[in-house]
Amino acid sequence: MNSFSKISILLFVLGVFFNSCSNDNDRPYAVNGILNITDYHLNQDIIKLDGKWEFYWNRLISPEDFRKKKVEESIYSNVPGIWNDLTEENSSISGQGFATYRLQIYNQSSDSEFGIRLNRINVAYKLWINGDLLAENGKVASNNEEIIPSRKTTTHYFNADSDIIEIVLQLSNFNQKNGGIENSILFGNEKKMQTSGKRGMALNFFLFGLLLIVAINHLILYKLRSDVTSSLYFSLLIFSITFSFAISGNHNITSIIFSDLDWNILMKLDYIGDYLSLFFFLKYISSLFKEEISRLTNRIATIVILTMILFVLITSPAIFTYTVILSYIITSVLVLYISFVLAKAIVSRKEGAKQALLGTFILAIAILNDSLNNHLIINTYYLLPYGLAIFIILQSYLISFRLSKAYQYSVQLTDELDYFNENLEKLVKDRTSQIEQQKEELEVQSESILVANDEIIKINQILEGQSVEINKKNKAVTDSINYAKRLQEAVMPEETLLKENFPNHFIFFRPKDIVSGDFYWYGEVDSSWDFDESNKIKIIIAADCTGHGVPGAFMTLLGHNFLHMIVNIQEVVDPEQILYKLDQLVIETLKQKETGTMKDGMDISVLTVDEDKKSIAFAGAGNPLFYIRDGELIEIKGSNFGIGGVLRKEKIYLPHKIEYQEGDIFYIFSDGFSDQIGGPDGRKFYKRRLKEILIENHKKPVDEQKEILNKAFEEWKGDKKQIDDVLVMGIRM
């Protein structure tokens, strides 16, 4: 269905709606119980007896009482209308009770045969025309025990020779919320009324039959295609709409099909039919657009609707008729939600969403119009038959279109299968030829693989022999390095010696490989002439040699030997002099002046401790000194010149003297800790973080400080490799 068709249908419905809302000023209207139709031609049209009728609350007045003038002054009530909205003597009138309506028609027509139609009055009534009892529906009574309610649309014919036609209508209601005449009473000449009645009956039965045919047709479609549940729910929706149409419409289908059915059951069926229509409408939309509709909302709506149906079943009309407003609210909310779901489907470009939304919109307008009309808010024509017709056409088109596409797809698959069957023999031959060709290729490849496999076996045998030899050599090298490690550890100062001279110290030493390029050294020199041990000068050194592993380890051995010569033999105790002599020995031993290319050497920190004078002398070649006093970290930088290597300018190593206090703690170290790569961004640890750790933990015991440094290093390194040897020494004075 193209856009033009949709717009045409929408404009047609809106045109009918607004046209029906227009007031026809030529129609007669009753004023204060009198309807003047002397200037109106009844043979041309049927009129509505709308307007102000005389109204007598809680009084059942007969025409005889009016003739004898035994009637008190009346009030006036709108017809159509309900008496719940009226007041008498400043008090509201209840919907349950009894009353008498009276209207006098002034007529000068030459006709004497008339008809009057009472459209679906849901209460018991008696009708008199000019004093003669013309009709009785149910049993009118002044109490709940004697009343027999009834609901029928009936047309009655009578003769009237006088110019004034008096209509007296007694009503009683004790069985539902609203009392009164809720639909227009029609009046006209007998022939016109009979013709109109027959046409209305024919149209209503035509619509009734058409709805049944559509419902049965879609039920058969579901039987043929049980996987298409939308056909089932649409069929049930049409069945429920047909049922409601037969029960509640302003026609005689109810009187013919349900003539002997109890009034209470008819009222229940009326409400249940509406709720079932709403329920199956929700299920129908859910089956079409499963992805767009919320399962939770679907369940809640289902529970609410089924609860309302159960409430109608277990209560009487005197109770459940008070839920009309609630049912309108539920319907409005559900229609808005379904419209939202269909809008989502349109945005998602789901097939049929536009037709479904258009049909829902048209049906909602028709239902809204008829609901407002039933509650006397507006006075229009009933549009539900037209809205239903367009809704059913659109939805039938939608389901048929989907089934047609499924059928076309099935036909396409059938054609493909037929083509495949017709060409199966040729396909088998072609495939057999391909397989034979592939077999020949595989045989050639298999021979090549066998030859290659023999070559691989020979190569593997050679590699296995080489692997055994490599493993032997690797073990020999590893054993040699492990032996070198033991030698390196042997020349390091013993822990007992350091503990004896510096009780509060720690050494965090972590080589990168088996042997290390970092080392620490300790020596003593007697500074007194009488060899008093209490006057010993203690020298503690932390050194970082060029490289790591085996090359670095060789440099550490040179460093140990040179320091032993300088301090223990030559008894040099000034830290800057130790550095000068060490630099000279490294350059001479490695012949760096002759080659001019070797840059091997070391960065080193030298501390000399004179406990008698409570002083420390420091000199550094490339490495600094940290010490903390009263919570403040002080850094003394070493010289920019390392040990070893040939420079064009003279090296200078400056001495620094510190008068230490009890509790001061001194740190010397290599650059391995601060240069370690790690952390969340893969950066260096840097001296800044090292300073923060030392300041934060300097008051803690030295052994605990060592563990803290180890933990910080591991966490920073993470799963990355250690890039250098690590050495950190701490001494608390």
mmCIF file with all atom_site columns, C-alpha atoms in Angstrom, residues 6 14 50 70 81 128 294 362 440 528 534-535 566 569-570 611 631 689 713 716:
data_model
loop_
_atom_site.group_PDB
_atom_site.id
_atom_site.type_symbol
_atom_site.label_atom_id
_atom_site.label_alt_id
_atom_site.label_comp_id
_atom_site.label_asym_id
_atom_site.label_entity_id
_atom_site.label_seq_id
_atom_site.pdbx_PDB_ins_code
_atom_site.Cartn_x
_atom_site.Cartn_y
_atom_site.Cartn_z
_atom_site.occupancy
_atom_site.B_iso_or_equiv
_atom_site.pdbx_formal_charge
_atom_site.auth_seq_id
_atom_site.auth_comp_id
_atom_site.auth_asym_id
_atom_site.auth_atom_id
_atom_site.pdbx_PDB_model_num
ATOM 1  C CA . LYS A 1 6   ? -2.628  5.762   3.470  1.00 0.00 ? 6   LYS A CA 1
ATOM 2  C CA . LEU A 1 14  ? -10.849 12.601  9.720  1.00 0.00 ? 14  LEU A CA 1
ATOM 3  C CA . ASP A 1 50  ? -33.271 15.291  21.758 1.00 0.00 ? 50  ASP A CA 1
ATOM 4  C CA . LYS A 1 70  ? -51.913 15.146  40.176 1.00 0.00 ? 70  LYS A CA 1
ATOM 5  C CA . GLY A 1 81  ? -28.426 11.989  29.156 1.00 0.00 ? 81  GLY A CA 1
ATOM 6  C CA . TRP A 1 128 ? -47.075 5.426   26.783 1.00 0.00 ? 128 TRP A CA 1
ATOM 7  C CA . SER A 1 294 ? 8.950   -5.147  26.089 1.00 0.00 ? 294 SER A CA 1
ATOM 8  C CA . ILE A 1 362 ? -7.838  5.141   12.733 1.00 0.00 ? 362 ILE A CA 1
ATOM 9  C CA . GLU A 1 440 ? 46.109  -36.986 -8.455 1.00 0.00 ? 440 GLU A CA 1
ATOM 10 C CA . SER A 1 528 ? 96.382  6.405   65.949 1.00 0.00 ? 528 SER A CA 1
ATOM 11 C CA . SER A 1 534 ? 88.776  2.535   69.070 1.00 0.00 ? 534 SER A CA 1
ATOM 12 C CA . ASN A 1 535 ? 90.367  5.081   66.712 1.00 0.00 ? 535 ASN A CA 1
ATOM 13 C CA . ILE A 1 566 ? 94.673  1.646   48.240 1.00 0.00 ? 566 ILE A CA 1
ATOM 14 C CA . ILE A 1 569 ? 98.032  -1.488  52.132 1.00 0.00 ? 569 ILE A CA 1
ATOM 15 C CA . GLN A 1 570 ? 98.561  2.194   51.329 1.00 0.00 ? 570 GLN A CA 1
ATOM 16 C CA . GLU A 1 611 ? 83.417  7.604   65.168 1.00 0.00 ? 611 GLU A CA 1
ATOM 17 C CA . GLY A 1 631 ? 62.753  14.010  58.762 1.00 0.00 ? 631 GLY A CA 1
ATOM 18 C CA . ARG A 1 689 ? 60.101  7.950   44.034 1.00 0.00 ? 689 ARG A CA 1
ATOM 19 C CA . PHE A 1 713 ? 60.848  -2.895  43.451 1.00 0.00 ? 713 PHE A CA 1
ATOM 20 C CA . TRP A 1 716 ? 57.051  -1.559  40.082 1.00 0.00 ? 716 TRP A CA 1
#
